[in-house]
Amino acid sequence: MSLWTSLEPASATVDPGGSTTVRLRLRNTGDVVDEYRFEAVGPLAPWAVVEPQSLRLYPGTTGSVEVTFAPPRTPDATAGPNPYAVRITPTEHPEATAVPEGNLTITPFTEVRAELVPPTVKGRFRGRPRLAVDNLGNTKLTASVSGSDNGDQLSYDFHPSNVQIEPGRAAFVETTLKPRQIIWFGSAERRPYTLAVQRSGVTPLDVEGTYVQRGFLPRWLAVFLSVSMALAVTCVMLWIAYKPQVRSAAAERREEAGISTLPPAPSPTPGAPKAPSADVTAPPAATETQQAGGDGAGAGAGGGGSEEETEAPEQTAATAVQQLAAEDPSGRHICYRVYAAGQGWSDAVCDGETAGTAGSGTPLRAVNIAVSGTKGTSSAAFVHDPASTNGEGHFPEPWSGVADGIDNYVGSTEEDAPDMLGFTINVGGGDGTVCQSAHVHNDAWLGLVCDDPGTGYDFTYVGTHDNNSWIEAVKLTV
């Protein structure tokens, strides 16, 4: 070989998001003038720059180039030692390629993000939010989760209570909130709480949420029962007070009239009622307007009037799924329609058909969903957030759930309603399986995704979290 090389230093250290430079020295030990080309190879090559990229040396002379490494502050920059190499190719003798190797140590960094889904839950006896913990650092994350609130009004149960998350991955912690005291009567009360993601030697990461505790019985029922009890007591007292006077007056009248108080002799037993005559006219059949749900107003007695037309009812997702359930009582079905900006509600479609206009650029504002054979469904809308600081939208409202055959609405049809970036959905309280795909603005159809209740993922998310990427069309199956 007609080339001598040396890396100075052979081992270097760099922080993610920073840079470091290594000098590569080489000498032409041959007897001809040669030009050498340089290329970084290995896993660190995308983050390495060699300057200059070529060098011309006379026999016996020495030159050098600088190799600069700038790994990004992302989970891809794995912490620890990382080998690298520089390929040196002589122009005159390409077969005499040299590949000096070195070692670059990337320092570790930690970055954790946590989010409650949904941030507000409602219930009388418990609430079940999910805590999503994302490891955005370049080392494995080990953390535990704890909960607290003002006044110690809630108890907390976490599954799992400790998580280990690889770089660039996320973990979900199932949380169960239980109030320590039941509200028997009265309006709902908001109970703010905080979940803390705790790591050794680091300040805990706090995530705030709200549990809305509903009363076991509404306030109006308590007032109704109190008023009813007061009226009943008043009636009993009045009856007790006036009953002796009425009985005394009646007895005096009977004595004055000389009427006997003995019961009269029984009268002969009357005969049994006769059966109706066979020629009795049956009630007339309902007119077509009555069968359709109208008021039955047809022609007058003279027969000269015209039958009044009635407006057909709105065809919602529940209307469509009820028709499918009538045809297939034992099957599982899901029907849905979407509200597009400036267009209004689309027709209801079912079982994997497309609702919306893919590629039109028209954002969706609301979705109407109904199911059959799945023990109900629940959803929550994720919409554009004009006050976002992280480039993502937010959940403005908590989950809403309905039983089989009932319309569930998420989003808003108001004129100034925000664009829908996506929505969560499950069936059967998370015990069933629902699959979805969405068409995102300036993108394409996302892949088909299903929830997996057997592994703890009891809902699926339709769409994207990007604050500027709304959904234009959806497909749903159960």
Tab-separated table of C-alpha atoms in Angstrom:
chain	number	residue	atom	x	y	z
A	1	MET	CA	0.000	0.000	0.000
A	2	SER	CA	1.319	3.497	-0.914
A	3	LEU	CA	-0.588	5.375	1.778
A	4	TRP	CA	-0.125	6.044	5.511
A	5	THR	CA	-3.094	7.318	7.653
A	6	SER	CA	-3.724	8.460	11.215
A	7	LEU	CA	-6.888	9.681	13.032
A	8	GLU	CA	-6.283	12.369	15.657
A	9	PRO	CA	-7.880	11.627	18.066
A	10	ALA	CA	-8.908	8.038	17.417
A	11	SER	CA	-11.736	8.388	19.989
A	12	ALA	CA	-13.900	11.492	20.446
A	13	THR	CA	-17.011	12.550	22.392
A	14	VAL	CA	-19.926	14.701	21.233
A	15	ASP	CA	-23.229	15.940	22.711
A	16	PRO	CA	-26.436	15.406	20.697
A	17	GLY	CA	-27.252	18.680	18.999
A	18	GLY	CA	-23.573	19.719	19.115
A	19	SER	CA	-20.539	18.897	16.936
A	20	THR	CA	-16.946	17.709	17.167
A	21	THR	CA	-14.088	17.484	14.661
A	22	VAL	CA	-11.504	14.740	14.079
A	23	ARG	CA	-8.354	15.293	11.968
A	24	LEU	CA	-7.351	12.601	9.444
A	25	ARG	CA	-3.642	12.771	8.466
A	26	LEU	CA	-2.268	10.849	5.470
A	27	ARG	CA	1.091	10.556	3.594
A	28	ASN	CA	1.712	9.520	0.002
A	29	THR	CA	4.336	6.794	0.377
A	30	GLY	CA	4.273	5.952	-3.329
A	31	ASP	CA	6.429	7.232	-6.174
A	32	VAL	CA	3.769	9.035	-8.233
A	33	VAL	CA	1.550	12.057	-7.662
A	34	ASP	CA	-1.876	10.847	-6.551
A	35	GLU	CA	-5.278	12.370	-5.693
A	36	TYR	CA	-7.309	10.909	-2.829
A	37	ARG	CA	-11.116	11.052	-2.392
A	38	PHE	CA	-12.703	10.810	1.094
A	39	GLU	CA	-16.118	9.418	2.142
A	40	ALA	CA	-17.524	8.784	5.642
A	41	VAL	CA	-19.083	5.300	6.001
A	42	GLY	CA	-20.994	3.488	8.733
A	43	PRO	CA	-24.051	4.361	10.892
A	44	LEU	CA	-22.674	7.852	11.631
A	45	ALA	CA	-22.162	8.743	7.947
A	46	PRO	CA	-25.415	10.838	7.677
A	47	TRP	CA	-24.091	13.120	10.424
A	48	ALA	CA	-20.467	13.360	9.166
A	49	VAL	CA	-18.905	15.913	6.781
A	50	VAL	CA	-15.351	15.557	5.354
A	51	GLU	CA	-13.563	18.722	4.251
A	52	PRO	CA	-11.976	18.845	1.774
A	53	GLN	CA	-13.555	15.903	-0.048
A	54	SER	CA	-10.401	15.295	-2.131
A	55	LEU	CA	-6.648	15.933	-1.649
A	56	ARG	CA	-3.704	15.796	-4.109
A	57	LEU	CA	-0.292	14.771	-2.710
A	58	TYR	CA	3.172	14.458	-4.182
A	59	PRO	CA	5.289	11.422	-3.305
A	60	GLY	CA	6.592	11.658	0.266
A	61	THR	CA	4.332	14.587	1.255
A	62	THR	CA	1.701	14.677	4.028
A	63	GLY	CA	-1.765	16.271	4.111
A	64	SER	CA	-4.826	16.296	6.339
A	65	VAL	CA	-8.617	16.614	6.189
A	66	GLU	CA	-11.168	17.322	8.925
A	67	VAL	CA	-14.132	15.045	9.697
A	68	THR	CA	-16.929	16.903	11.536
A	69	PHE	CA	-19.693	14.953	13.341
A	70	ALA	CA	-23.006	16.691	14.278
A	71	PRO	CA	-25.511	14.122	15.621
A	72	PRO	CA	-29.052	15.549	16.157
A	73	ARG	CA	-30.756	15.747	19.554
A	74	THR	CA	-33.151	12.909	18.749
A	75	PRO	CA	-33.602	9.291	19.891
A	76	ASP	CA	-31.786	8.199	16.693
A	77	ALA	CA	-28.482	9.425	18.142
A	78	THR	CA	-27.965	6.384	20.373
A	79	ALA	CA	-25.993	7.121	23.506
A	80	GLY	CA	-22.626	5.362	23.993
A	81	PRO	CA	-19.679	4.426	21.762
A	82	ASN	CA	-20.386	4.329	18.011
A	83	PRO	CA	-17.744	3.127	15.531
A	84	TYR	CA	-17.158	5.033	12.290
A	85	ALA	CA	-14.815	4.875	9.310
A	86	VAL	CA	-13.542	7.037	6.430
A	87	ARG	CA	-13.002	5.425	3.016
A	88	ILE	CA	-9.914	6.801	1.156
A	89	THR	CA	-9.831	5.997	-2.572
A	90	PRO	CA	-6.614	6.835	-4.570
A	91	THR	CA	-7.311	8.011	-8.126
A	92	GLU	CA	-4.206	6.379	-9.621
A	93	HIS	CA	-4.583	3.117	-7.726
A	94	PRO	CA	-8.322	2.657	-6.833
A	95	GLU	CA	-7.666	-0.925	-5.775
A	96	ALA	CA	-5.487	0.359	-2.913
A	97	THR	CA	-8.444	1.791	-0.943
A	98	ALA	CA	-7.811	2.448	2.770
A	99	VAL	CA	-10.523	2.599	5.498
A	100	PRO	CA	-9.182	4.004	8.799
A	101	GLU	CA	-11.600	3.456	11.714
A	102	GLY	CA	-12.331	5.491	14.847
A	103	ASN	CA	-14.800	5.644	17.698
A	104	LEU	CA	-17.299	8.451	18.550
A	105	THR	CA	-19.031	8.445	21.950
A	106	ILE	CA	-22.424	10.215	21.990
A	107	THR	CA	-23.373	11.523	25.418
A	108	PRO	CA	-26.808	10.586	26.824
A	109	PHE	CA	-29.693	13.010	27.225
A	110	THR	CA	-33.235	12.572	28.538
A	111	GLU	CA	-36.433	14.194	27.351
A	112	VAL	CA	-39.859	13.006	28.466
A	113	ARG	CA	-43.321	14.107	27.421
A	114	ALA	CA	-46.575	12.957	29.057
A	115	GLU	CA	-50.223	13.513	28.081
A	116	LEU	CA	-53.599	12.515	29.547
A	117	VAL	CA	-56.137	11.010	27.118
A	118	PRO	CA	-58.685	12.431	27.675
A	119	PRO	CA	-57.669	15.263	30.035
A	120	THR	CA	-61.198	15.426	31.528
A	121	VAL	CA	-63.200	12.355	32.574
A	122	LYS	CA	-66.677	12.104	34.095
A	123	GLY	CA	-68.261	9.503	36.343
A	124	ARG	CA	-70.214	8.827	39.518
A	125	PHE	CA	-67.977	6.155	41.032
A	126	ARG	CA	-64.783	6.141	38.915
A	127	GLY	CA	-62.951	7.615	35.929
A	128	ARG	CA	-60.494	5.890	33.604
A	129	PRO	CA	-58.070	8.237	31.798
A	130	ARG	CA	-54.920	6.952	30.049
A	131	LEU	CA	-51.481	8.491	30.603
A	132	ALA	CA	-49.246	8.423	27.507
A	133	VAL	CA	-45.508	8.720	28.319
A	134	ASP	CA	-43.126	9.407	25.376
A	135	ASN	CA	-39.342	8.858	25.642
A	136	LEU	CA	-37.793	11.491	23.373
A	137	GLY	CA	-34.267	10.955	24.752
A	138	ASN	CA	-31.519	8.604	23.517
A	139	THR	CA	-31.380	6.287	26.569
A	140	LYS	CA	-33.828	3.820	28.093
A	141	LEU	CA	-36.304	5.526	30.430
A	142	THR	CA	-37.396	4.005	33.749
A	143	ALA	CA	-40.146	5.844	35.620
A	144	SER	CA	-42.995	5.384	38.084
A	145	VAL	CA	-46.380	7.122	38.201
A	146	SER	CA	-48.147	8.630	41.215
A	147	GLY	CA	-51.247	10.801	41.701
A	148	SER	CA	-52.274	13.647	44.005
A	149	ASP	CA	-55.027	16.231	44.445
A	150	ASN	CA	-56.054	18.970	46.848
A	151	GLY	CA	-57.829	17.615	49.898
A	152	ASP	CA	-57.043	13.964	49.187
A	153	GLN	CA	-60.462	13.526	47.550
A	154	LEU	CA	-59.444	10.804	45.065
A	155	SER	CA	-57.697	7.444	45.180
A	156	TYR	CA	-55.470	6.257	42.321
A	157	ASP	CA	-54.778	2.868	40.749
A	158	PHE	CA	-52.152	2.518	37.986
A	159	HIS	CA	-51.498	-0.391	35.642
A	160	PRO	CA	-48.572	-0.645	35.282
A	161	SER	CA	-47.236	1.633	38.011
A	162	ASN	CA	-43.656	1.414	36.642
A	163	VAL	CA	-42.613	1.628	32.976
A	164	GLN	CA	-39.418	1.063	30.993
A	165	ILE	CA	-39.422	2.804	27.613
A	166	GLU	CA	-36.843	2.465	24.842
A	167	PRO	CA	-35.624	5.643	23.058
A	168	GLY	CA	-38.192	6.975	20.604
A	169	ARG	CA	-41.015	4.798	21.984
A	170	ALA	CA	-44.085	5.448	24.157
A	171	ALA	CA	-45.946	3.585	26.893
A	172	PHE	CA	-49.546	3.851	28.141
A	173	VAL	CA	-50.488	3.706	31.831
A	174	GLU	CA	-54.118	2.753	32.562
A	175	THR	CA	-55.353	4.937	35.426
A	176	THR	CA	-58.455	4.433	37.585
A	177	LEU	CA	-59.679	7.383	39.671
A	178	LYS	CA	-62.135	6.731	42.524
A	179	PRO	CA	-63.757	9.435	44.703
A	180	ARG	CA	-63.435	8.803	48.444
A	181	GLN	CA	-66.963	10.129	49.051
A	182	ILE	CA	-70.092	9.634	46.923
A	183	ILE	CA	-72.233	12.634	46.010
A	184	TRP	CA	-75.754	11.344	46.630
A	185	PHE	CA	-77.636	14.507	45.624
A	186	GLY	CA	-76.685	17.703	43.855
A	187	SER	CA	-74.821	18.904	40.798
A	188	ALA	CA	-71.507	17.572	39.513
A	189	GLU	CA	-68.257	18.737	41.129
A	190	ARG	CA	-64.917	19.254	39.375
A	191	ARG	CA	-61.925	17.672	41.113
A	192	PRO	CA	-58.554	18.716	39.595
A	193	TYR	CA	-55.752	16.188	40.048
A	194	THR	CA	-52.110	15.744	39.063
A	195	LEU	CA	-50.274	12.653	37.804
A	196	ALA	CA	-46.492	12.743	38.306
A	197	VAL	CA	-43.984	10.830	36.151
A	198	GLN	CA	-41.105	10.247	38.570
A	199	ARG	CA	-37.509	9.365	37.630
A	200	SER	CA	-34.538	8.835	39.900
A	201	GLY	CA	-32.665	12.054	40.646
A	202	VAL	CA	-34.889	14.198	38.384
A	203	THR	CA	-37.729	16.593	39.158
A	204	PRO	CA	-41.063	14.799	38.527
A	205	LEU	CA	-42.984	15.650	35.341
A	206	ASP	CA	-46.518	16.730	36.335
A	207	VAL	CA	-49.574	16.265	34.105
A	208	GLU	CA	-52.815	17.937	35.189
A	209	GLY	CA	-56.308	16.563	34.596
A	210	THR	CA	-59.864	16.992	35.850
A	211	TYR	CA	-62.310	14.412	37.201
A	212	VAL	CA	-65.946	15.567	37.061
A	213	GLN	CA	-67.817	13.665	39.770
A	214	ARG	CA	-71.539	13.420	39.091
A	215	GLY	CA	-74.196	13.105	41.776
A	216	PHE	CA	-75.815	9.710	42.296
A	217	LEU	CA	-79.260	11.364	42.078
A	218	PRO	CA	-79.880	14.744	40.419
A	219	ARG	CA	-80.781	17.755	42.569
A	220	TRP	CA	-84.236	18.120	41.035
A	221	LEU	CA	-85.121	14.605	42.185
A	222	ALA	CA	-84.121	15.437	45.772
A	223	VAL	CA	-86.326	18.561	45.672
A	224	PHE	CA	-89.176	16.541	44.157
A	225	LEU	CA	-88.950	13.886	46.871
A	226	SER	CA	-88.814	16.522	49.626
A	227	VAL	CA	-91.879	18.350	48.273
A	228	SER	CA	-93.735	15.058	47.790
A	229	MET	CA	-92.987	13.992	51.359
A	230	ALA	CA	-94.161	17.352	52.724
A	231	LEU	CA	-97.409	17.146	50.734
A	232	ALA	CA	-98.018	13.571	51.892
A	233	VAL	CA	-97.520	14.529	55.555
A	234	THR	CA	-99.827	17.531	55.114
A	235	CYS	CA	-102.548	15.382	53.533
A	236	VAL	CA	-102.344	12.817	56.332
A	237	MET	CA	-102.593	15.498	59.009
A	238	LEU	CA	-105.603	17.097	57.299
A	239	TRP	CA	-107.308	13.724	56.933
A	240	ILE	CA	-106.749	12.922	60.622
A	241	ALA	CA	-107.994	16.368	61.644
A	242	TYR	CA	-111.223	16.392	59.612
A	243	LYS	CA	-112.209	12.704	59.488
A	244	PRO	CA	-113.973	12.593	62.967
A	245	GLN	CA	-116.165	15.608	62.072
A	246	VAL	CA	-117.319	14.035	58.814
A	247	ARG	CA	-118.154	10.706	60.434
A	248	SER	CA	-120.067	12.419	63.287
A	249	ALA	CA	-122.144	14.507	60.870
A	250	ALA	CA	-123.057	11.471	58.794
A	251	ALA	CA	-124.099	9.454	61.833
A	252	GLU	CA	-126.300	12.312	63.078
A	253	ARG	CA	-128.058	12.581	59.703
A	254	ARG	CA	-128.757	8.825	59.661
A	255	GLU	CA	-130.233	8.944	63.186
A	256	GLU	CA	-132.440	11.930	62.328
A	257	ALA	CA	-133.760	10.264	59.180
A	258	GLY	CA	-134.271	6.916	60.883
A	259	ILE	CA	-132.295	5.068	58.281
A	260	SER	CA	-130.963	1.641	59.219
A	261	THR	CA	-127.254	1.139	59.067
A	262	LEU	CA	-127.620	-2.568	58.295
A	263	PRO	CA	-126.454	-3.561	54.830
A	264	PRO	CA	-129.251	-4.089	52.242
A	265	ALA	CA	-130.185	-7.545	51.070
A	266	PRO	CA	-128.126	-8.780	48.189
A	267	SER	CA	-129.624	-8.384	44.734
A	268	PRO	CA	-129.786	-11.244	42.246
A	269	THR	CA	-126.624	-11.870	40.286
A	270	PRO	CA	-126.820	-10.114	36.934
A	271	GLY	CA	-126.411	-12.153	33.795
A	272	ALA	CA	-123.068	-12.425	32.011
A	273	PRO	CA	-122.445	-9.823	29.314
A	274	LYS	CA	-123.233	-10.908	25.780
A	275	ALA	CA	-120.567	-11.512	23.162
A	276	PRO	CA	-120.297	-8.796	20.506
A	277	SER	CA	-122.212	-9.307	17.316
A	278	ALA	CA	-120.333	-10.913	14.454
A	279	ASP	CA	-121.279	-8.142	12.045
A	280	VAL	CA	-119.710	-5.357	14.116
A	281	THR	CA	-117.555	-3.265	11.790
A	282	ALA	CA	-113.743	-3.439	12.472
A	283	PRO	CA	-111.861	-0.121	12.939
A	284	PRO	CA	-110.671	1.310	9.589
A	285	ALA	CA	-107.045	0.796	8.572
A	286	ALA	CA	-104.690	3.743	9.024
A	287	THR	CA	-104.170	5.914	5.992
A	288	GLU	CA	-100.787	6.123	4.272
A	289	THR	CA	-100.086	9.457	5.957
A	290	GLN	CA	-100.809	8.048	9.406
A	291	GLN	CA	-98.577	5.039	8.856
A	292	ALA	CA	-95.753	7.388	7.934
A	293	GLY	CA	-96.076	9.190	11.250
A	294	GLY	CA	-98.308	12.112	10.169
A	295	ASP	CA	-101.424	13.461	11.830
A	296	GLY	CA	-103.741	11.530	9.520
A	297	ALA	CA	-105.361	14.653	8.017
A	298	GLY	CA	-106.645	13.524	4.610
A	299	ALA	CA	-109.709	14.450	2.570
A	300	GLY	CA	-112.702	15.952	4.351
A	301	ALA	CA	-116.094	14.317	4.830
A	302	GLY	CA	-117.105	15.501	1.401
A	303	GLY	CA	-114.003	13.906	-0.182
A	304	GLY	CA	-112.953	17.112	-1.948
A	305	GLY	CA	-109.644	17.855	-0.079
A	306	SER	CA	-106.086	16.741	-1.077
A	307	GLU	CA	-103.776	14.739	1.218
A	308	GLU	CA	-101.087	16.935	2.888
A	309	GLU	CA	-97.459	15.913	2.276
A	310	THR	CA	-95.207	15.374	5.312
A	311	GLU	CA	-91.455	16.021	5.483
A	312	ALA	CA	-89.280	12.860	5.584
A	313	PRO	CA	-87.218	12.419	8.785
A	314	GLU	CA	-83.435	13.039	8.700
A	315	GLN	CA	-81.438	9.959	7.708
A	316	THR	CA	-78.780	9.710	10.451
A	317	ALA	CA	-76.209	7.025	11.231
A	318	ALA	CA	-78.648	5.464	13.710
A	319	THR	CA	-81.340	5.234	11.000
A	320	ALA	CA	-78.928	3.393	8.703
A	321	VAL	CA	-77.592	0.991	11.363
A	322	GLN	CA	-81.118	0.162	12.574
A	323	GLN	CA	-82.018	-0.933	9.034
A	324	LEU	CA	-78.933	-3.183	8.910
A	325	ALA	CA	-79.735	-4.612	12.359
A	326	ALA	CA	-83.265	-5.453	11.220
A	327	GLU	CA	-81.875	-7.376	8.227
A	328	ASP	CA	-79.033	-9.033	10.193
A	329	PRO	CA	-79.976	-9.146	13.924
A	330	SER	CA	-76.952	-11.239	14.959
A	331	GLY	CA	-74.333	-9.283	12.978
A	332	ARG	CA	-71.970	-6.394	13.929
A	333	HIS	CA	-72.382	-3.159	11.995
A	334	ILE	CA	-71.210	0.446	12.145
A	335	CYS	CA	-72.708	3.347	10.161
A	336	TYR	CA	-71.420	6.910	10.010
A	337	ARG	CA	-71.646	10.234	8.222
A	338	VAL	CA	-69.482	13.374	8.289
A	339	TYR	CA	-70.106	17.132	8.435
A	340	ALA	CA	-67.816	18.933	5.961
A	341	ALA	CA	-67.145	22.680	6.088
A	342	GLY	CA	-69.464	24.534	3.714
A	343	GLN	CA	-71.195	21.299	2.586
A	344	GLY	CA	-73.163	20.055	5.591
A	345	TRP	CA	-73.898	16.426	6.449
A	346	SER	CA	-73.048	13.677	3.997
A	347	ASP	CA	-75.190	10.601	3.401
A	348	ALA	CA	-74.778	7.829	5.964
A	349	VAL	CA	-72.517	4.913	4.881
A	350	CYS	CA	-71.706	1.646	6.646
A	351	ASP	CA	-69.060	-1.035	7.241
A	352	GLY	CA	-65.914	0.314	5.564
A	353	GLU	CA	-67.439	2.632	2.955
A	354	THR	CA	-65.952	6.120	2.453
A	355	ALA	CA	-67.576	9.109	4.170
A	356	GLY	CA	-66.249	12.500	3.041
A	357	THR	CA	-64.365	13.786	-0.010
A	358	ALA	CA	-60.771	12.548	-0.106
A	359	GLY	CA	-58.347	14.961	-1.758
A	360	SER	CA	-60.819	17.857	-2.011
A	361	GLY	CA	-59.134	19.955	0.688
A	362	THR	CA	-62.447	20.310	2.544
A	363	PRO	CA	-61.988	19.763	6.319
A	364	LEU	CA	-64.397	17.749	8.443
A	365	ARG	CA	-66.012	19.480	11.433
A	366	ALA	CA	-68.080	16.659	13.008
A	367	VAL	CA	-68.812	12.916	12.746
A	368	ASN	CA	-72.086	11.051	13.485
A	369	ILE	CA	-71.602	7.351	14.413
A	370	ALA	CA	-73.972	4.526	15.388
A	371	VAL	CA	-73.357	0.773	15.914
A	372	SER	CA	-75.261	-2.476	16.344
A	373	GLY	CA	-74.143	-5.758	17.918
A	374	THR	CA	-71.162	-4.148	19.708
A	375	LYS	CA	-72.669	-3.056	23.062
A	376	GLY	CA	-72.366	0.639	22.206
A	377	THR	CA	-69.607	3.025	21.156
A	378	SER	CA	-67.651	6.013	22.569
A	379	SER	CA	-65.688	8.804	20.868
A	380	ALA	CA	-63.909	12.128	21.450
A	381	ALA	CA	-62.926	14.782	18.856
A	382	PHE	CA	-59.321	16.086	18.468
A	383	VAL	CA	-59.471	19.525	16.792
A	384	HIS	CA	-57.303	22.438	15.631
A	385	ASP	CA	-55.899	24.496	18.520
A	386	PRO	CA	-55.087	28.136	17.547
A	387	ALA	CA	-53.227	28.568	20.869
A	388	SER	CA	-51.013	25.504	20.362
A	389	THR	CA	-47.339	25.827	21.304
A	390	ASN	CA	-46.225	22.322	20.284
A	391	GLY	CA	-47.717	22.091	16.794
A	392	GLU	CA	-50.537	19.782	17.895
A	393	GLY	CA	-54.305	20.135	18.386
A	394	HIS	CA	-56.269	19.322	21.537
A	395	PHE	CA	-59.329	17.483	22.930
A	396	PRO	CA	-61.902	20.259	23.681
A	397	GLU	CA	-64.553	17.933	25.101
A	398	PRO	CA	-64.535	14.629	27.030
A	399	TRP	CA	-65.573	11.304	25.576
A	400	SER	CA	-69.250	10.778	24.698
A	401	GLY	CA	-70.789	7.293	24.606
A	402	VAL	CA	-74.085	5.765	23.467
A	403	ALA	CA	-75.718	2.328	23.345
A	404	ASP	CA	-76.388	0.236	20.234
A	405	GLY	CA	-78.673	1.878	17.676
A	406	ILE	CA	-78.224	5.422	19.091
A	407	ASP	CA	-76.590	8.415	17.360
A	408	ASN	CA	-73.250	9.568	18.792
A	409	TYR	CA	-71.932	12.978	17.706
A	410	VAL	CA	-68.352	14.267	18.073
A	411	GLY	CA	-67.076	17.630	16.875
A	412	SER	CA	-69.241	20.691	16.172
A	413	THR	CA	-71.410	21.993	13.323
A	414	GLU	CA	-71.231	25.619	14.437
A	415	GLU	CA	-70.223	28.139	11.745
A	416	ASP	CA	-66.887	28.941	13.433
A	417	ALA	CA	-66.212	25.383	14.638
A	418	PRO	CA	-62.541	24.239	14.436
A	419	ASP	CA	-61.359	21.726	11.840
A	420	MET	CA	-61.224	18.117	13.030
A	421	LEU	CA	-57.683	16.653	13.048
A	422	GLY	CA	-58.923	13.237	14.198
A	423	PHE	CA	-60.979	11.439	16.821
A	424	THR	CA	-60.779	8.482	19.201
A	425	ILE	CA	-63.273	5.623	19.032
A	426	ASN	CA	-63.964	2.311	20.751
A	427	VAL	CA	-66.861	-0.148	20.939
A	428	GLY	CA	-68.227	-2.168	23.824
A	429	GLY	CA	-66.464	0.002	26.394
A	430	GLY	CA	-63.116	-1.017	24.898
A	431	ASP	CA	-63.892	-4.766	24.958
A	432	GLY	CA	-64.673	-4.926	21.219
A	433	THR	CA	-62.559	-4.317	18.122
A	434	VAL	CA	-62.971	-1.357	15.744
A	435	CYS	CA	-60.785	-0.606	12.702
A	436	GLN	CA	-60.306	2.714	10.904
A	437	SER	CA	-58.510	4.600	8.144
A	438	ALA	CA	-58.490	8.350	7.434
A	439	HIS	CA	-57.518	10.558	4.497
A	440	VAL	CA	-55.370	13.476	5.723
A	441	HIS	CA	-55.116	16.847	3.963
A	442	ASN	CA	-52.068	17.142	1.641
A	443	ASP	CA	-51.305	13.467	2.290
A	444	ALA	CA	-53.015	10.189	1.454
A	445	TRP	CA	-55.068	7.439	3.075
A	446	LEU	CA	-53.430	6.317	6.314
A	447	GLY	CA	-53.007	2.590	6.857
A	448	LEU	CA	-55.816	0.500	8.341
A	449	VAL	CA	-55.421	0.449	12.156
A	450	CYS	CA	-57.421	-1.529	14.745
A	451	ASP	CA	-57.506	-1.369	18.516
A	452	ASP	CA	-56.371	-4.451	20.439
A	453	PRO	CA	-58.296	-4.914	23.719
A	454	GLY	CA	-56.283	-8.014	24.567
A	455	THR	CA	-53.095	-5.946	25.003
A	456	GLY	CA	-54.650	-2.973	26.830
A	457	TYR	CA	-55.236	-0.738	23.772
A	458	ASP	CA	-59.002	-0.355	24.153
A	459	PHE	CA	-59.447	2.439	21.589
A	460	THR	CA	-58.022	3.505	18.241
A	461	TYR	CA	-57.214	7.013	16.983
A	462	VAL	CA	-58.469	8.185	13.569
A	463	GLY	CA	-56.334	10.876	11.868
A	464	THR	CA	-53.255	12.868	12.938
A	465	HIS	CA	-52.137	15.181	15.791
A	466	ASP	CA	-50.630	17.796	13.400
A	467	ASN	CA	-52.333	21.149	14.044
A	468	ASN	CA	-52.415	21.930	10.287
A	469	SER	CA	-53.411	18.506	8.891
A	470	TRP	CA	-57.157	17.990	9.054
A	471	ILE	CA	-59.011	14.862	7.947
A	472	GLU	CA	-61.101	14.858	4.763
A	473	ALA	CA	-62.641	11.357	4.741
A	474	VAL	CA	-62.908	8.245	6.964
A	475	LYS	CA	-63.626	4.511	6.791
A	476	LEU	CA	-64.802	2.467	9.811
A	477	THR	CA	-65.448	-1.248	10.386
A	478	VAL	CA	-66.274	-3.413	13.426
